[in-house]
Coordinates of C-alpha atoms in Angstrom, one line a residue:
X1 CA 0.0 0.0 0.0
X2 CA 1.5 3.5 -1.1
X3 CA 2.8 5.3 2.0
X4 CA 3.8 8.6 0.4
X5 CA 2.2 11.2 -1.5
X6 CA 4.0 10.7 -4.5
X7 CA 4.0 6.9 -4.8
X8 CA 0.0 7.0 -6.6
X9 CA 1.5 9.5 -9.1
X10 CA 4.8 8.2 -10.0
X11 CA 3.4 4.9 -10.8
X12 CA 1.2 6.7 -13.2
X13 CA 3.7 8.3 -14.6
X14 CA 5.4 5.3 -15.2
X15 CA 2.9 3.3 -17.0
X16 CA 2.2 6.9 -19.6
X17 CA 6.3 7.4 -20.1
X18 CA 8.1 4.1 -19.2
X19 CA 10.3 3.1 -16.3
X20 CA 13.3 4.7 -17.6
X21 CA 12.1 7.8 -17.9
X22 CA 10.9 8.5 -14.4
X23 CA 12.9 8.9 -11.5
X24 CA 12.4 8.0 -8.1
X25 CA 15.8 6.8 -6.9
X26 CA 16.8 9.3 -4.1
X27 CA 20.5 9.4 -5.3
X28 CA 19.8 10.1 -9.1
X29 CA 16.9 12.8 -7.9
X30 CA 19.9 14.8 -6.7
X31 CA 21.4 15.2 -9.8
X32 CA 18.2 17.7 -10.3
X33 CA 18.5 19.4 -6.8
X34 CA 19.6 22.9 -8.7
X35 CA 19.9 24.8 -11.7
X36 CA 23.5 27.0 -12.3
X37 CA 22.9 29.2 -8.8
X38 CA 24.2 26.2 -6.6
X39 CA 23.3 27.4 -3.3
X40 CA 19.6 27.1 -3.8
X41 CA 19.5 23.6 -3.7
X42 CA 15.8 21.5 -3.7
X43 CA 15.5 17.4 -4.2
X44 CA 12.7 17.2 -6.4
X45 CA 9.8 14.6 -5.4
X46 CA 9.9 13.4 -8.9
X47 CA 11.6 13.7 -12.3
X48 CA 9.9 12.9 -15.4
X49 CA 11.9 13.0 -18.7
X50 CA 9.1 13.2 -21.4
X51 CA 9.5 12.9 -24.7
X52 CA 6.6 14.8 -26.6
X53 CA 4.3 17.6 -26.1
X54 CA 1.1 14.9 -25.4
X55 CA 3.3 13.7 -22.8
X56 CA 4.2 16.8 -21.6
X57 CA 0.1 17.4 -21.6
X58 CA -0.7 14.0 -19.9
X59 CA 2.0 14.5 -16.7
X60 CA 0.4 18.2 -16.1
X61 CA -2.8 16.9 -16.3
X62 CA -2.2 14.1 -13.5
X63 CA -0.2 16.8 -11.6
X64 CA -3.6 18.9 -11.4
X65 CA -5.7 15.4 -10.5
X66 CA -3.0 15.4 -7.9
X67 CA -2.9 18.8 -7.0
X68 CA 0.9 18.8 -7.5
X69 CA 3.3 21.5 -7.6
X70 CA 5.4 21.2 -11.5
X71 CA 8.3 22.4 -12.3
X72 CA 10.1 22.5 -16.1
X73 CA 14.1 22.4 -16.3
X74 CA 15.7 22.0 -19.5
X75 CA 19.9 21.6 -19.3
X76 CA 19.7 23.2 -15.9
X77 CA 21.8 26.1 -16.3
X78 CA 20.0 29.5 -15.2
X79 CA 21.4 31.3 -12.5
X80 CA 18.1 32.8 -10.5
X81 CA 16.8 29.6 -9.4
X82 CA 14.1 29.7 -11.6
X83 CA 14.3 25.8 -12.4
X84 CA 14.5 24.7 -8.6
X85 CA 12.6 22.4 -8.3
X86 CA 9.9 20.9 -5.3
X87 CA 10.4 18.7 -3.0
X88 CA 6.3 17.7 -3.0
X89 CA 6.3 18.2 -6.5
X90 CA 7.6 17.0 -10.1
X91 CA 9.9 18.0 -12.6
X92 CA 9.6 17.8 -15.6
X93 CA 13.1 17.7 -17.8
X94 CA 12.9 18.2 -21.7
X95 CA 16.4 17.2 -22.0
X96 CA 14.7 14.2 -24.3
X97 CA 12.7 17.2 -26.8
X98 CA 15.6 17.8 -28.6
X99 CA 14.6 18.0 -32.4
X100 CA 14.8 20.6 -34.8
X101 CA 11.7 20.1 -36.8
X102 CA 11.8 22.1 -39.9
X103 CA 13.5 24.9 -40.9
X104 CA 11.7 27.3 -43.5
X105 CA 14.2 29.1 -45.2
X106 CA 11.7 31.5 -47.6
X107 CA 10.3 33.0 -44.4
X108 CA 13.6 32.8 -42.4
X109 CA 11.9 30.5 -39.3
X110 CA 12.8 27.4 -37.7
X111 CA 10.8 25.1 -35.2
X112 CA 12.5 23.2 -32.8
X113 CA 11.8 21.6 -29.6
X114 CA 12.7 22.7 -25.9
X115 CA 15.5 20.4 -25.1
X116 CA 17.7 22.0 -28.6
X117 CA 20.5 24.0 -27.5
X118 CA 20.7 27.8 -28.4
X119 CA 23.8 27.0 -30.7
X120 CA 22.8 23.9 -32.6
X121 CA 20.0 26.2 -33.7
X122 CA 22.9 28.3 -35.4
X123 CA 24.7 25.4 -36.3
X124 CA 22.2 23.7 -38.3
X125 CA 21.3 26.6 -40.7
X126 CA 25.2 28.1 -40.9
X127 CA 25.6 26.7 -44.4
X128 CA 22.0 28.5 -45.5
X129 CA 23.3 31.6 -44.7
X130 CA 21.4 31.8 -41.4
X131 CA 21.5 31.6 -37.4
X132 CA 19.3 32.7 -34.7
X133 CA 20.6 35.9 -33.2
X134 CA 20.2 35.8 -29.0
X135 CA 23.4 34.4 -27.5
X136 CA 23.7 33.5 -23.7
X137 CA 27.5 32.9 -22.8
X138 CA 26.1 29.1 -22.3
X139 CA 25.2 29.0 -25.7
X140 CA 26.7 25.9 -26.3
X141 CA 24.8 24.0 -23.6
X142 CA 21.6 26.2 -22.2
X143 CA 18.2 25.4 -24.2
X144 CA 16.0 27.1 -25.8
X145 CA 13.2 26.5 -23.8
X146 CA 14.6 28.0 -21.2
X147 CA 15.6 30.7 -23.4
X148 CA 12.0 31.8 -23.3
X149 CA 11.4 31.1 -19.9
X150 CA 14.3 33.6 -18.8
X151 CA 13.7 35.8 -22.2
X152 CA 17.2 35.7 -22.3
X153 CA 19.9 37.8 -23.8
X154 CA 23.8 37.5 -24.6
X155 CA 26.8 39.8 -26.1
X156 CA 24.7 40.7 -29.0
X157 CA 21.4 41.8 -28.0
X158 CA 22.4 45.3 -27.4
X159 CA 22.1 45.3 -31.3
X160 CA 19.6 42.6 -31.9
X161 CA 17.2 42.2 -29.0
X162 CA 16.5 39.8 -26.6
X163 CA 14.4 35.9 -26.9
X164 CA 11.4 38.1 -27.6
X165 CA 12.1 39.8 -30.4
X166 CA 13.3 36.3 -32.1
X167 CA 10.5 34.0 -31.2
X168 CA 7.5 34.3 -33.6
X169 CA 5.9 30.9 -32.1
X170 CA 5.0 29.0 -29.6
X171 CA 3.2 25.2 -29.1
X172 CA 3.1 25.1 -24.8
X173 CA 1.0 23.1 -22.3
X174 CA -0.9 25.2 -20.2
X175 CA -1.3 24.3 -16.2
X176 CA -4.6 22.8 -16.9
X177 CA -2.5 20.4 -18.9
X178 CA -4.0 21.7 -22.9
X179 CA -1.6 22.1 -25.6
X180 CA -2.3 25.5 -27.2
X181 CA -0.2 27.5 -29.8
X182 CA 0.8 31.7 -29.5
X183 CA 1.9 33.6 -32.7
X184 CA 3.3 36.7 -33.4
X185 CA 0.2 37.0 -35.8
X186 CA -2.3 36.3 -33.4
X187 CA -5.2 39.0 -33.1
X188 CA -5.9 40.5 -29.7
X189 CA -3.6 40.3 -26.3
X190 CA -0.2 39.5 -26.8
X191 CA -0.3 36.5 -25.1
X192 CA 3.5 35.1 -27.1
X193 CA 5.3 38.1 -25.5
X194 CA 3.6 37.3 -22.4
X195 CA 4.6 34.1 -22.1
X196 CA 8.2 34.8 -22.9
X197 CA 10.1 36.1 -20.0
X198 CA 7.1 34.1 -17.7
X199 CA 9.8 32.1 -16.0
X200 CA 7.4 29.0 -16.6
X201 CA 4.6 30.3 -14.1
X202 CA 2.4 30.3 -17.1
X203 CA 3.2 26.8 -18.5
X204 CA 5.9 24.9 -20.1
X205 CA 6.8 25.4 -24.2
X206 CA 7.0 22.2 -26.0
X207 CA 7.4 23.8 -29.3
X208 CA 9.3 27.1 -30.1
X209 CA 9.5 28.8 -33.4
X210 CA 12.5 31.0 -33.8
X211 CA 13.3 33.6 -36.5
X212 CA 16.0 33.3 -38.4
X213 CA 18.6 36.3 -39.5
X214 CA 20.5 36.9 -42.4
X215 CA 24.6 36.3 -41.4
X216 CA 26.4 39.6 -42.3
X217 CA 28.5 40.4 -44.8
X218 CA 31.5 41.3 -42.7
X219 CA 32.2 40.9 -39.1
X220 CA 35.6 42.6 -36.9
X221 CA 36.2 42.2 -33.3
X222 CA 38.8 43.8 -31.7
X223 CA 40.0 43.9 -28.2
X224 CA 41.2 47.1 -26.4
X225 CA 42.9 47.1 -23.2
X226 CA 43.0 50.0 -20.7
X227 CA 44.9 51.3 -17.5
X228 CA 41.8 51.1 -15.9
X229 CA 37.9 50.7 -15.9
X230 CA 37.1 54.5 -16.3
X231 CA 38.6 54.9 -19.4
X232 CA 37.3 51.8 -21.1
X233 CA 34.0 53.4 -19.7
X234 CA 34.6 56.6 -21.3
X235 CA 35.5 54.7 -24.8
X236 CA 32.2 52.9 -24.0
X237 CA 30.0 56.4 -24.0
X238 CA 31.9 57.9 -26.7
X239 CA 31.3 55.1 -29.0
X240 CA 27.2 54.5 -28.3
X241 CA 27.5 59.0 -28.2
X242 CA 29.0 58.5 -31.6
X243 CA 25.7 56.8 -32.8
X244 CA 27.7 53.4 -33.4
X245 CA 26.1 50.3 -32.2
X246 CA 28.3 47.4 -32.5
X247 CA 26.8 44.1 -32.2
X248 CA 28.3 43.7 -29.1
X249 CA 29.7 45.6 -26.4
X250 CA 31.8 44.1 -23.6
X251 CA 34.0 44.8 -20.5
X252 CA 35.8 42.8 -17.7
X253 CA 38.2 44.7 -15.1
X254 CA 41.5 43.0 -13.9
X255 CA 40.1 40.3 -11.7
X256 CA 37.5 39.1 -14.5
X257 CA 40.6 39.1 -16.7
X258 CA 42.7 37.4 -13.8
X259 CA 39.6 34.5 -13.3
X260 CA 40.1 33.8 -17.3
X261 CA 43.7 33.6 -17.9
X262 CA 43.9 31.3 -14.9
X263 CA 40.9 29.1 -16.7
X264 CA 41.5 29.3 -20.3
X265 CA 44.8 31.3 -21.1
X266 CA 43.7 34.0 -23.3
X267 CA 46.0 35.8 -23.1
X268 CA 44.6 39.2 -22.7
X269 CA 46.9 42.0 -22.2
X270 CA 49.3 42.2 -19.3
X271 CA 49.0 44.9 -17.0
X272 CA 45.2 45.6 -18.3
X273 CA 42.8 47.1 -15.7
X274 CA 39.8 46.7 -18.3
X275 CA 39.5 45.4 -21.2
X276 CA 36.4 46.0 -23.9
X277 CA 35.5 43.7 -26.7
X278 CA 33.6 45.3 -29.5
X279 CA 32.0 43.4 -32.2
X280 CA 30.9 45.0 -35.5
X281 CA 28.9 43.6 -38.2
X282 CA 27.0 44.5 -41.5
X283 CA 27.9 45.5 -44.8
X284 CA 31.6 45.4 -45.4
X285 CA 32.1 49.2 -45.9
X286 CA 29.9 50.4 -43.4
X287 CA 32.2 47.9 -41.0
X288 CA 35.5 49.0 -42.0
X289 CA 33.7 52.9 -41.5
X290 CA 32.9 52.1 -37.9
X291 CA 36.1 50.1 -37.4
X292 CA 38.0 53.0 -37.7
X293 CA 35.6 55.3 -35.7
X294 CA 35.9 52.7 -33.0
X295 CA 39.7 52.4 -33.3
X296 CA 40.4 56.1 -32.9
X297 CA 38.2 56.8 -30.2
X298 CA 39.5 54.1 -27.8
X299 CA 43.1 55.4 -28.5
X300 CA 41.8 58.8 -27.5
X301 CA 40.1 57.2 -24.7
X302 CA 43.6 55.6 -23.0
X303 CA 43.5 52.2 -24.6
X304 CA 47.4 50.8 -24.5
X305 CA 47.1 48.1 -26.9
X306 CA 44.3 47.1 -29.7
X307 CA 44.2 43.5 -31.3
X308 CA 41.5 42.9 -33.9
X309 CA 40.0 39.5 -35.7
X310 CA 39.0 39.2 -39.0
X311 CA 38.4 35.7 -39.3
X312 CA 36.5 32.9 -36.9
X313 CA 39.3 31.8 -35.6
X314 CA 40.8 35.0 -34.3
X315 CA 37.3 36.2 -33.3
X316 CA 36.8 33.0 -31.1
X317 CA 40.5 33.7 -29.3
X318 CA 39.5 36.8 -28.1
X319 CA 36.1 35.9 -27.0
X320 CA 37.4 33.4 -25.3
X321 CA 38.1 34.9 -22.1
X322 CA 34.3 36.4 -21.9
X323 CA 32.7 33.5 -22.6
X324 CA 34.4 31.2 -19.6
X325 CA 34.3 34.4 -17.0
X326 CA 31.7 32.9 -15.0
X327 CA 33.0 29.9 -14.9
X328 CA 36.4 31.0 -14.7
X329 CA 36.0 32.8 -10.9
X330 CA 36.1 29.1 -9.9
X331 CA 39.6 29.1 -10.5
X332 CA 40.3 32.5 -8.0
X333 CA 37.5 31.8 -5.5
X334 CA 35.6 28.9 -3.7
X335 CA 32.3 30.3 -4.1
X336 CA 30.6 32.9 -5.7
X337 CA 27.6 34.7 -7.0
X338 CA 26.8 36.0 -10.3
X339 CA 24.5 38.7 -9.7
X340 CA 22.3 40.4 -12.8
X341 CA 21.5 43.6 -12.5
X342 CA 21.0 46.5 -15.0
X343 CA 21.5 50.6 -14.9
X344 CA 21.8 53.3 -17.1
X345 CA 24.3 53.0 -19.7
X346 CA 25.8 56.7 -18.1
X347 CA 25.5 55.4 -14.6
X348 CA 27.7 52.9 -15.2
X349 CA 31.3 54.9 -13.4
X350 CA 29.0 56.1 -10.4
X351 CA 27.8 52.3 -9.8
X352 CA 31.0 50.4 -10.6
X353 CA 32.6 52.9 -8.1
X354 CA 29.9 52.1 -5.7
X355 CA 30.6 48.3 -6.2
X356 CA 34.2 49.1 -5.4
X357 CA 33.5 50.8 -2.1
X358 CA 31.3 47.8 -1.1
X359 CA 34.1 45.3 -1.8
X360 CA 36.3 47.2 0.5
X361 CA 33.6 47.7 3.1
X362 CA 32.7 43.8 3.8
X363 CA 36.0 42.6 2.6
X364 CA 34.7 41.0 -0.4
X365 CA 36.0 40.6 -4.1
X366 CA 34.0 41.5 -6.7
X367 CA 34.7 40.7 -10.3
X368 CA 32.9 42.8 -12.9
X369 CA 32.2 41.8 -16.3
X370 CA 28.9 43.8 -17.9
X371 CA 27.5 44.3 -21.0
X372 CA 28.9 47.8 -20.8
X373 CA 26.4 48.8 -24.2
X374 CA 23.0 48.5 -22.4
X375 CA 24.4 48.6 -18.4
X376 CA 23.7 45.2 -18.1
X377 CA 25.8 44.3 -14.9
X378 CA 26.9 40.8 -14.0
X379 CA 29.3 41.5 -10.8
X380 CA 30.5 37.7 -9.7
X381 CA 30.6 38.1 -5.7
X382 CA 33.8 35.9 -4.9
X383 CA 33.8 34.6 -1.1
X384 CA 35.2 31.5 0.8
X385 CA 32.3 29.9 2.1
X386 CA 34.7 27.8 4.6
X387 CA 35.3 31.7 6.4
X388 CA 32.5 32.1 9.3
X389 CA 30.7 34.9 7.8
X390 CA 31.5 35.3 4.5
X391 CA 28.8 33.8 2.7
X392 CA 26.8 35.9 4.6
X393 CA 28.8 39.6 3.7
X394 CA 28.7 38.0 0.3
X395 CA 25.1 37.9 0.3
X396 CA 24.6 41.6 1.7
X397 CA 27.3 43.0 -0.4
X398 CA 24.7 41.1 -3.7
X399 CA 22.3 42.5 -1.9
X400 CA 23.7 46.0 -1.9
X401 CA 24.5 46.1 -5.8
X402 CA 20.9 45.3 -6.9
X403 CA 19.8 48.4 -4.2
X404 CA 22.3 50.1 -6.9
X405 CA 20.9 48.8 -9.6
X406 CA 16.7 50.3 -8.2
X407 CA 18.3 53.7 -6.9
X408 CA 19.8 54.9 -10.5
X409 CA 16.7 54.2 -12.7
X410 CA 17.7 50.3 -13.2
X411 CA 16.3 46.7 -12.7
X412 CA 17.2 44.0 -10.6
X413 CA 17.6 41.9 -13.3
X414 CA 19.1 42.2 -16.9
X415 CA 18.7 38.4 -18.7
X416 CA 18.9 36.3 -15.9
X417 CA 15.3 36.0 -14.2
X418 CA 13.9 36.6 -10.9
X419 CA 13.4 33.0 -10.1
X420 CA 13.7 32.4 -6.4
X421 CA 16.7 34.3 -6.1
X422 CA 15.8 37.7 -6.7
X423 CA 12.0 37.5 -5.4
X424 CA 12.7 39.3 -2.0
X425 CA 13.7 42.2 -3.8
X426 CA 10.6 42.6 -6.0
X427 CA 8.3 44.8 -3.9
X428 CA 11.8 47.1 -3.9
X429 CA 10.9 47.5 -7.2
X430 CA 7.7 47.1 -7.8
X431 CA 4.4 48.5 -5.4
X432 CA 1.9 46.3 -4.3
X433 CA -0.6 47.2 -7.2
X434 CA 1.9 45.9 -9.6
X435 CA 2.6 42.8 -8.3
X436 CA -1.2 42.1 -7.7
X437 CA -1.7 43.2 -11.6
X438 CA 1.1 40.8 -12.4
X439 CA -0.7 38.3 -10.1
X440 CA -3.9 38.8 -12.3
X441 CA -2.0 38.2 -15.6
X442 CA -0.7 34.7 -13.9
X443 CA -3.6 33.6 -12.4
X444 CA -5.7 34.1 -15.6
X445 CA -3.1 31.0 -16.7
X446 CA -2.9 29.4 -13.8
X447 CA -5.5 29.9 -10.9
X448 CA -4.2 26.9 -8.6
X449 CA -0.6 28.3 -8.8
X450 CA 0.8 24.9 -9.8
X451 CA 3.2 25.8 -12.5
X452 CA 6.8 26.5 -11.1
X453 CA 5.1 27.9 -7.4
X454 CA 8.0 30.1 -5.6
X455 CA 9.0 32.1 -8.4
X456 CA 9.2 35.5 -9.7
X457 CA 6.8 37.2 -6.4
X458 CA 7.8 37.2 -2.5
X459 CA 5.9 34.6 -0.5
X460 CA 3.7 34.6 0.9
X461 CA 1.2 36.8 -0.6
X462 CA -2.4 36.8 -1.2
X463 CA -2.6 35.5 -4.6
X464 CA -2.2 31.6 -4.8
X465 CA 1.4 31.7 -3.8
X466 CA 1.5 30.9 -0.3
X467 CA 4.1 27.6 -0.5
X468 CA 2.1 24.2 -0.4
X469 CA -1.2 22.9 -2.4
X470 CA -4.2 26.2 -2.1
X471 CA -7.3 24.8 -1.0
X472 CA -10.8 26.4 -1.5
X473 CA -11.6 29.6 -3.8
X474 CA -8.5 31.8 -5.0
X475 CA -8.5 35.2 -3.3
X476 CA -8.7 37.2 -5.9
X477 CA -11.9 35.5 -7.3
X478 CA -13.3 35.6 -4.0
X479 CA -12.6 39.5 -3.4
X480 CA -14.0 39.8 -7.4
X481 CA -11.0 40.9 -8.6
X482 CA -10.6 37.8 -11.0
X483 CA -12.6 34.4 -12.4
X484 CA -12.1 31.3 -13.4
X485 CA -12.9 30.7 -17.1

C-alpha cells in the first residue's frame, strides 16, 4: 500500500512514459537538486523525462488530479533559481525534446523543440546563410526553452534584441494540462510576449518557433585594453555618443581578466585594468567605417594596446576569455555569485565605483564583467564559504549592488530572471498594485498556482502563492477581482 504522496502518481507516470524515464531513486533525484545558482538547492519529489508535447500534456494533467506543484528544467543552467525544483512536486526535464523540426528558409523560421541548444539552432542553418541571433555565454549547452522562460539575452542583444524579439511561435501546455499554440500573428492580447520572460509560471513550451537572421556580410572584433575601468568606460560612451552600435559591447576589469587567464589562457593583455570587446557587423564598408571610428576613439580614450580578428578563428580567441568568465571565478574563489542587474548606460562609473566601495567595506571581491552597451551588470561576488561569515557579507554585499541597480533608474535583473533568487527584492521595485496586476495576468493562466510555485513574487502573498497545495476559492476570485474561465 502506497505510504507517500508521490508513490500514486509516479506509478502513473510510469505506465504513460516508461520506467526509464521517471525517476524515483533518491541518489539520481539529486542530480536535479539545482539549476547554475548552486546554493539554492531543492531534491525534487519526482523527475519525469518526457519525450513529446502529449506527454508533456498527460504529466500536467495528472499533476492537477493530484494537486501537485510542476516544475520544467531544460539543461539546468539559469542562475536565479528559476528551475528549482519541489520537493512535494515533479519535474519535468525536456532534455529528451531535442529535435529541430523544420526549418523554412523562404520566411527565415525554424521550429524546434525545448531540449535544442541555443547553438545547434545556429549550427544547423550556418551553411543557409542563417543563425538565430540571441546568445547567452552558455550558448553551447543552455536550451531554448529556457531561453523563453528567462527571455534571455547575450553579447549581441544590445544590437539585436532579446528571446522576444526572435521568437514568432510558440506550441506550450498550459497548467490545466492543454496544448495551445501563441503567434506573433495572433489577433488581440499579446499572449506570445507574455509568455516569454514568464519564468514557466504560465506553462511549459514544448514547441518554439524561432526567426532566423541573415549572417552579415563582414564581421571585426577587436579587443582594447585599458589602464583602468574608467577609461574603457569613457571609450564605451563615446562610442554608443558617436551613434555606433556594434553588435556587441563588452568589459571585464582586472580580476574578471585574472579569473580567465587562470581558466582558459587568453592571453589578454598584461597589466590591463579593463578590457572591452567590440563586435561590429553589417555591410563590409559600413564595418570598415565604424572600425575605424571605433579604433580612434578608444586610442583617444587611454587604450594601450588594440588586437583585432577578421576571421572565426581570431574572433573566437579573443572571445574566449568572456565567454568562460563565469565559470572562470572558480579558478580564484571557492564560491561565488553571479549577480544580474541593469543601470543606465551613463551610470555605469557612479555604480562600478559604488561596487568598489562595497568590496572594501565587507571585505569582499568583486569581479565585474557587464554588457557595458545597455548597463547590463553581472558583478561575480567571490567569497570562501569555509570563512564564518563570508557567505553571509557575500550575500549583503549582492544584496547591496541590486539596491544600486533600483536607486539609479535600473532593474534587478538584466537576462537572468527573478526566479527564487531575486523574489525578495521585487516589492523594492515594484508597489503592491503591480505585483497584484502581475498576479492577475498569472492567475488568468494558472488559478491553482501549480506551474513552477515560488518564483518570480515574495511569498507569501495573497494570490495563490503561499508555498504548499491552495485549498478552497483563489483570493482574488473571491474579493472579485478575478474568475475562473
Amino acid at each position: 500500500m502506497s505510504t507517500k504522496p508521490l508513490d500514486e502518481p509516479a506509478r502513473r507516470f510510469e505506465e504513460l512514459l516508461g520506467p526509464g524515464s521517471v525517476i524515483t531513486d533518491p541518489v539520481r533525484l539529486r542530480t536535479y537538486e539545482c539549476d547554475g545558482l548552486t546554493h539554492h538547492r531543492v531534491t525534487p519529489g519526482v523527475v519525469v523525462l518526457p519525450s513529446s508535447a502529449e506527454q508533456v500534456a498527460a504529466v500536467v494533467r495528472i499533476c492537477n488530479e493530484y494537486g501537485l506543484p510542476f516544475v520544467a528544467r531544460g539543461a539546468g543552467t539559469g542562475l536565479s533559481g528559476g528551475a528549482l525544483p519541489r520537493a512535494d512536486g515533479v519535474l519535468v526535464v525536456t532534455s529528451k525534446m531535442r529535435r529541430i523540426l523544420s526549418v523554412d528558409l523562404p520566411n527565415r523560421r525554424a521550429t524546434v523543440e525545448p531540449g535544442v541548444t541555443n547553438l545547434a539552432i545556429t549550427e544547423a542553418v550556418r551553411d543557409l546563410g542563417r543563425y538565430y541571433a540571441p546568445d547567452p555565454s552558455s550558448q553551447q549547452v543552455c536550451t531554448i526553452g529556457g531561453n523563453v522562460a528567462e527571455n534571455s539575452g547575450g553579447a549581441h542583444c544590445l544590437k539585436y534584441g532579446f528571446t522576444v524579439n526572435h521568437v514568432v511561435g510558440l506550441e506550450i501546455v498550459t497548467p490545466d494540462g492543454d496544448i495551445v499554440e501563441l503567434s506573433d500573428t495572433d489577433p488581440g492580447y499579446d499572449l506570445l510576449g507574455a509568455f516569454v520572460g514568464s519564468e514557466g509560471t504560465l506553462g511549459i513550451a514544448t514547441k518554439v518557433v524561432v526567426r532566423l537572421s541573415r549572417l552579415p556580410e563582414a564581421v571585426t572584433t577587436l579587443l582594447a585594453a585599458f589602464e583602468d575601468i574608467e577609461r574603457g568606460g569613457q571609450a564605451v560612451s563615446a562610442i554608443i555618443g558617436g551613434g555606433i552600435v556594434p553588435a556587441a559591447i563588452e568589459m571585464m576589469d582586472a580580476l574578471a581578466v585574472e579569473a580567465a587567464e587562470a581558466a582558459v589562457a587568453c592571453a589578454y593583455p598584461e597589466g590591463a585594468g579593463a578590457v572591452l570587446i567590440v563586435e561590429l557587423d553589417g555591410p563590409a564598408e559600413e564595418v570598415a567605417h565604424q572600425f575605424g571610428e571605433v579604433t580612434r576613439i578608444c586610442r583617444e580614450s587611454g587604450a594601450f594596446e588594440i588586437r583585432v580578428a577578421d576571421d572565426p578563428a581570431e574572433r573566437a580567441s579573443i572571445w574566449r576569455g568572456r565567454k568562460s568568465a563565469f565559470a572562470a571565478v572558480g579558478r580564484i574563489s571557492p564560491a561565488y555569485i553571479v549577480q544580474d542587474g541593469v543601470v543606465p548606460r551613463t551610470a555605469l562609473p557612479e555604480v562600478l565605483a559604488s561596487i568598489d566601495a562595497l568590496s572594501r567595506e565587507y571585505g569582499i571581491r568583486v569581479a565585474n564583467v557587464f554588457h557595458a552597451g545597455d548597463g547590463n551588470l553581472h558583478p561575480l561576488v567571490l567569497f570562501d564559504d569555509a570563512e564564518p561569515g563570508a557567505a553571509e557579507r557575500a550575500e549583503i554585499v549582492s544584496g547591496r549592488i541590486l539596491d544600486l541597480c533600483i536607486e539609479h533608474g535600473g532593474s534587478i535583473t538584466g537576462e537572468h530572471g527573478v526566479g527564487v533568487d531575486k523574489s525578495r527584492y521585487m516589492t523594492k521595485m515594484f508597489s503592491d498594485d503591480d505585483l497584484n496586476t502581475m498576479q492577475l495576468v498569472r492567475c488568468a493562466f494558472d488559478p491553482r498556482g501549480l506551474s513552477n510555485p515560488g518564483k518570480i513574487f515574495p511569498t507569501p502573498r495573497l494570490c495563490g502563492e503561499v508555498p504548499g497545495v491552495r485549498k478552497g476559492v483563489h483570493p482574488l476570485v473571491e474579493s472579485g477581482q478575478a474568475e475562473h474561465f
